[in-house]
Short mmCIF file of C-alpha atoms in Angstrom, two decimals:
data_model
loop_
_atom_site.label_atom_id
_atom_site.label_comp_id
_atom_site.label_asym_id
_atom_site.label_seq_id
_atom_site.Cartn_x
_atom_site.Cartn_y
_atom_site.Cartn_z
CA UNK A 19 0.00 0.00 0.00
CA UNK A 20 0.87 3.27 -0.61
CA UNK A 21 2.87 5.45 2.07
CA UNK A 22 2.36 8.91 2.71
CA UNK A 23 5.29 11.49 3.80
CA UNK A 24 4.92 14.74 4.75
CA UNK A 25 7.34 17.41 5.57
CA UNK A 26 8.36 18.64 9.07
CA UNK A 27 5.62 18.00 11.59
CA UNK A 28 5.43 22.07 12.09
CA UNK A 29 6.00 24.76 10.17
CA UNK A 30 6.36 28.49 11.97
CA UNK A 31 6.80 31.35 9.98
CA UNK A 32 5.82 34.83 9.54
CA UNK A 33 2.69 36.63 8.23
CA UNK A 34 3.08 37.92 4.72
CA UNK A 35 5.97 34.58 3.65
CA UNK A 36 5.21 31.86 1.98
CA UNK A 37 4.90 28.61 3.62
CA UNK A 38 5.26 25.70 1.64
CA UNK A 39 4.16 22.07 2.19
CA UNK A 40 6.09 18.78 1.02
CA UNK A 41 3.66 15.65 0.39
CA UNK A 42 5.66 12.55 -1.15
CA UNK A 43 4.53 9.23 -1.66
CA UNK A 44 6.08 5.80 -2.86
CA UNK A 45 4.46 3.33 -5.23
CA UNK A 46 1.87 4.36 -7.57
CA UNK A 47 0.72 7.57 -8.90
CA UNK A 48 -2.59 7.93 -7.62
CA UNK A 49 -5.61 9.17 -9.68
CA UNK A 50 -5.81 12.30 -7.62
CA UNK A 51 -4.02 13.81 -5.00
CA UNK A 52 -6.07 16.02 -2.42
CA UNK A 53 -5.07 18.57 0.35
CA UNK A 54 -7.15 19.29 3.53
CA UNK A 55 -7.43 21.81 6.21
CA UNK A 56 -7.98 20.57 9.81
CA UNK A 57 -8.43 23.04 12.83
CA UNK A 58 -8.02 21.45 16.27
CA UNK A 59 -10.98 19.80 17.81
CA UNK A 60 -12.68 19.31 14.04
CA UNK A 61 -13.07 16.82 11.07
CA UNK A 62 -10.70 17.95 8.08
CA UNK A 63 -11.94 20.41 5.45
CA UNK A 64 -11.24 19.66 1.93
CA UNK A 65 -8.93 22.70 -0.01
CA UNK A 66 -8.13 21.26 -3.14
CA UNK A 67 -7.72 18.57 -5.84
CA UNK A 68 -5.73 17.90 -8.17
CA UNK A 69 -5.92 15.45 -11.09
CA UNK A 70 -2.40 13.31 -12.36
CA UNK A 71 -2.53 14.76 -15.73
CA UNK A 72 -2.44 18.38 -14.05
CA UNK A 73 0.72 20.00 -13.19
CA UNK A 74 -0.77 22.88 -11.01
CA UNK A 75 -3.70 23.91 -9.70
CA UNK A 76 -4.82 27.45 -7.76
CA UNK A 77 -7.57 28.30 -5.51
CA UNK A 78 -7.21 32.06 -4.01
CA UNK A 79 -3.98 31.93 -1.64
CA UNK A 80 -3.31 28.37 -2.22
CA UNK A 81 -1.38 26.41 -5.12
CA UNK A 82 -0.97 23.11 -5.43
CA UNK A 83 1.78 21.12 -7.77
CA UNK A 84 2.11 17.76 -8.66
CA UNK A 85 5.21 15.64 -10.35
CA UNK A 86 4.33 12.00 -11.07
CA UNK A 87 7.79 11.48 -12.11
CA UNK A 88 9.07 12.40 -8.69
CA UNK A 89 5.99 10.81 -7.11
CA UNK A 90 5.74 14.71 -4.93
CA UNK A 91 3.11 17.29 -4.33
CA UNK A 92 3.98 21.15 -3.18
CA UNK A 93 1.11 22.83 -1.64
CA UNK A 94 1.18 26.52 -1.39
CA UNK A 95 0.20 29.46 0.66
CA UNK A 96 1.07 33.09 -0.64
CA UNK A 97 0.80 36.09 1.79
CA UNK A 98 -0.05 33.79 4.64
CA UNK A 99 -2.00 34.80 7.29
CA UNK A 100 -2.80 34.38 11.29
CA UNK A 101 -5.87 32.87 10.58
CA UNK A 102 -3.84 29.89 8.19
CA UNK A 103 -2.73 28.72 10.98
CA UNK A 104 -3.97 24.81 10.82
CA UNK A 105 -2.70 21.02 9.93
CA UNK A 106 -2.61 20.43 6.69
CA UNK A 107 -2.80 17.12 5.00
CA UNK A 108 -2.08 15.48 2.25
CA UNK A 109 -4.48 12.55 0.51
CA UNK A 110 -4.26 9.89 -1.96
CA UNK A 111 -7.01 8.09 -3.89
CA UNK A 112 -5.79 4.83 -5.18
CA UNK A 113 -9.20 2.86 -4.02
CA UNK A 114 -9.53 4.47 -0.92
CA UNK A 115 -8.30 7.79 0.51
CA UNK A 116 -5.11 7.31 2.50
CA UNK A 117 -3.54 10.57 4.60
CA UNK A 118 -0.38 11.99 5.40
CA UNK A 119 0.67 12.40 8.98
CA UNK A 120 -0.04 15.95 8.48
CA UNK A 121 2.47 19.50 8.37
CA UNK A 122 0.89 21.83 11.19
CA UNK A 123 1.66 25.76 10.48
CA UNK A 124 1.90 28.31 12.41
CA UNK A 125 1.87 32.21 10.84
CA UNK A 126 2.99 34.69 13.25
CA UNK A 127 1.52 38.49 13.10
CA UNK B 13 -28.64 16.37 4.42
CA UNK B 14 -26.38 19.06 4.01
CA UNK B 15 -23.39 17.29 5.51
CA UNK B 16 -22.05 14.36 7.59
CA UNK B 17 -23.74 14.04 11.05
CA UNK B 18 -22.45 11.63 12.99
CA UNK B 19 -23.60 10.99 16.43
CA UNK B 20 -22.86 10.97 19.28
CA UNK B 21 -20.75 13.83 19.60
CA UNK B 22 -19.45 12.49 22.42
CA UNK B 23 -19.57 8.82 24.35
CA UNK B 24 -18.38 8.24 27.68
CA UNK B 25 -18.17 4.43 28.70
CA UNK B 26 -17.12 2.16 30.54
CA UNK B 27 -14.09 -0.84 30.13
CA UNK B 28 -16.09 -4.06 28.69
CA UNK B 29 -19.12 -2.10 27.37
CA UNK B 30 -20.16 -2.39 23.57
CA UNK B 31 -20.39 0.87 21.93
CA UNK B 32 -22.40 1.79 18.47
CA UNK B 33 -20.91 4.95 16.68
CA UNK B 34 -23.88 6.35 13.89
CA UNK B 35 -22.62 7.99 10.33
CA UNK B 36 -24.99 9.65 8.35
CA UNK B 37 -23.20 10.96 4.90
CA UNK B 38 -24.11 13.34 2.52
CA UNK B 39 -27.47 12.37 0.47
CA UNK B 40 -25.96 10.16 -2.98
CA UNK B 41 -22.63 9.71 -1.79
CA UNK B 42 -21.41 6.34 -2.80
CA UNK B 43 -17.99 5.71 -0.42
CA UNK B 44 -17.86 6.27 2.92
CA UNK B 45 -14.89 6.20 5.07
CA UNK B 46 -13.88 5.28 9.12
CA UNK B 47 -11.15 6.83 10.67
CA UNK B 48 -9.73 7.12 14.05
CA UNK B 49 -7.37 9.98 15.28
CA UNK B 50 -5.76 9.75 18.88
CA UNK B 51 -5.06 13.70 20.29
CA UNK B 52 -2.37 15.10 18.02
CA UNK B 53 -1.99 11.82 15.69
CA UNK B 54 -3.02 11.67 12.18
CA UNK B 55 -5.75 9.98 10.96
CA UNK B 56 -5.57 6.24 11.23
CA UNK B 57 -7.64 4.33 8.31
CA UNK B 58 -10.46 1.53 10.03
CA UNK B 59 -13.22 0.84 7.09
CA UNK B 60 -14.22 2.11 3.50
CA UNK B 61 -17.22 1.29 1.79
CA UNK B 62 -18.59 1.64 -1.90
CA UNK B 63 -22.12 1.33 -1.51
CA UNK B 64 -23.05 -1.33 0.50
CA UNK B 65 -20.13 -3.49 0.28
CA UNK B 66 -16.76 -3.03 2.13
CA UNK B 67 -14.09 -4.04 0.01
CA UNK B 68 -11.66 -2.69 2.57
CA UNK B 69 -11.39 -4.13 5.96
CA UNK B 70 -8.22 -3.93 6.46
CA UNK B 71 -7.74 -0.66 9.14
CA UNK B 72 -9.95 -2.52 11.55
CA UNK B 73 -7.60 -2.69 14.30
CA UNK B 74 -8.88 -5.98 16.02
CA UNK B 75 -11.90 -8.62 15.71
CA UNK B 76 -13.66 -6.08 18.58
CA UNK B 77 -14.55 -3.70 15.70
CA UNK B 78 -17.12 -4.25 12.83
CA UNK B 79 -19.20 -1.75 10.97
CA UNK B 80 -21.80 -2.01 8.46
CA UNK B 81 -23.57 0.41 6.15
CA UNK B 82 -26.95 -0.24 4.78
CA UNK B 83 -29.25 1.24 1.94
CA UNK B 84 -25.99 2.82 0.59
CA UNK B 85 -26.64 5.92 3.28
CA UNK B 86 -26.38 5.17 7.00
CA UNK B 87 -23.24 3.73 8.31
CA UNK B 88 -22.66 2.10 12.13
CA UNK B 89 -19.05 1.40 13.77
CA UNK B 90 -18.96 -0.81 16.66
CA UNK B 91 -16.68 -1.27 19.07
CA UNK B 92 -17.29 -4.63 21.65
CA UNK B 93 -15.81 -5.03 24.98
CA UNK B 94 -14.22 -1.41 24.44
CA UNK B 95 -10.41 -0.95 26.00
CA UNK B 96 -8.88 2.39 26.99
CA UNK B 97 -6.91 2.68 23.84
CA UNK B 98 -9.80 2.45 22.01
CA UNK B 99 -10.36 6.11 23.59
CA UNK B 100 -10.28 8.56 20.30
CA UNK B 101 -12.03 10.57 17.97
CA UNK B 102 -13.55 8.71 15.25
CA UNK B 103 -14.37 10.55 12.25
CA UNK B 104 -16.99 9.40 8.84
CA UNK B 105 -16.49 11.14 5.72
CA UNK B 106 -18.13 10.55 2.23
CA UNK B 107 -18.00 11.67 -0.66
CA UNK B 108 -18.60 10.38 -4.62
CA UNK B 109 -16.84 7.78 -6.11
CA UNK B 110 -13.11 9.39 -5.47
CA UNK B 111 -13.59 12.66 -5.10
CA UNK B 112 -13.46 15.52 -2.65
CA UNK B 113 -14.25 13.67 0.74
CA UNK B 114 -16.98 15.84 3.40
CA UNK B 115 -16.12 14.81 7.15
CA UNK B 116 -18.09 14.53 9.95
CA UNK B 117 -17.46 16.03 13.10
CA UNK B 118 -16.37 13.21 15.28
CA UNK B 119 -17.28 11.39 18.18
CA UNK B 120 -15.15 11.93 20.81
CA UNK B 121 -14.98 8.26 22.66
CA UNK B 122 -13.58 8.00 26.15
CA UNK B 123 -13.35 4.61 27.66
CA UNK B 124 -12.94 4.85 31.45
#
C-alpha cells in the first residue's frame, strides 16, 4: 500500500511569507491527489484537488503542484496569514483515501 | 442532508461495554470512510465502503470492531468489549466515487 510522507511536523513562519508544504509518496501515482485543512478539535476540510494529468492547480492563496515522475506534491500558501494557521494534510485516492501524517503551520503576526 | 452528522458527539463508557458509533453521509454519496485519530496523531484508516459493500477491511484494528452500512446511506461502527486505547475521535467522511471527501465532526470516545 501506498505510504504517505509529509514534511516537518510544524511549520512556523511569519505573516506575509510563503509557507510551503512537502507531500511525497512511494508506489503508484494515484488518480488524484487532495489537500485538507484541519483546525483542532474538528473533522478535516477539503482545499483542493488535483488530477495526475495536471501540473498545477490554484484556488485564491493556495497552489498546489504535482510531479508524477518524482511521485511529490507542493502545496502553497502566498501572503499567509494568522488565521492559516492549521494542519494540513495530504491525501491519496488509489481505491480508498489514504492521509499523510499531516504538516501543522503556524503564521505569526 | 447538508453534511455528515455523525452521532454521538461524544460517548463516555465504561471498560467491557459495547459501543455503536452512527454515520450519516451526505445524500448520494457512494464511499464512505472510518477513521480514528488519537489527540495530536493523524488519521488512522479503520473501514471504507462503496455502496453497501466493504471491500476494505483492512484498518480494523482488532476482531472487537465491525461496521456495516446499509441502503448505501447510514453507516454504524462498533466497538465490543471497548479498552482504553480504544479512547479517540472517530471521524466518517463521504464523498462520490473518489472525489473531494466531506467529514463529519467526530465522536469523541472515552473509555474509562
Amino acid at each position: 500500500s501506498q505510504k504517505i510522507e509529509q514534511n516537518s511536523e510544524a511549520l512556523n513562519i511569519q505573516e506575509g511569507k510563503t509557507a510551503t508544504l512537502t507531500c511525497n509518496y512511494t508506489n503508484y501515482s494515484p488518480a488524484y491527489l487532495q489537500w485538507y485543512r484541519q483546525d483542532p478539535g474538528r473533522g478535516p476540510v477539503f482545499l483542493l484537488l488535483i488530477r495526475e494529468n495536471e501540473k498545477e492547480k490554484r484556488k485564491e492563496r493556495l497552489k498546489v503542484t504535482f510531479d508524477t515522475t518524482l511521485k511529490q506534491s507542493l502545496f502553497h500558501i502566498t501572503a499567509s496569514q494568522p488565521a492559516d494557521s492549521a494542519t494540513y494534510l495530504c491525501a491519496l485516492n488509489d481505491y480508498k483515501l489514504s492521509f499523510g501524517a499531516g504538516t501543522t503551520v503556524t503564521v505569526r503576526a | 442532508g447538508a453534511g455528515v452528522s455523525q452521532s454521538p458527539s461524544n460517548k463516555v463508557t465504561e471498560k467491557g461495554k459495547d459501543v455503536e458509533l452512527r454515520c450519516d453521509p451526505i445524500s448520494g454519496h457512494t464511499a464512505l470512510y472510518w477513521y480514528r485519530q488519537s489527540l495530536g496523531q493523524g488519521l488512522e484508516f479503520l473501514i471504507y465502503f462503496q455502496g453497501n459493500s466493504a471491500p476494505d477491511k483492512s484498518g480494523l484494528p482488532s476482531d472487537r470492531f465491525s461496521a456495516e452500512r446499509t441502503g448505501g446511506s447510514v453507516s454504524t461502527l462498533t466497538i465490543q468489549r471497548t479498552q482504553q486505547e480504544d479512547s479517540a475521535v472517530y471521524l466518517c467522511a463521504s464523498s462520490l466515487d473518489l472525489g473531494s471527501a466531506f467529514f463529519g465532526q467526530g465522536t469523541r470516545l472515552t473509555v474509562v
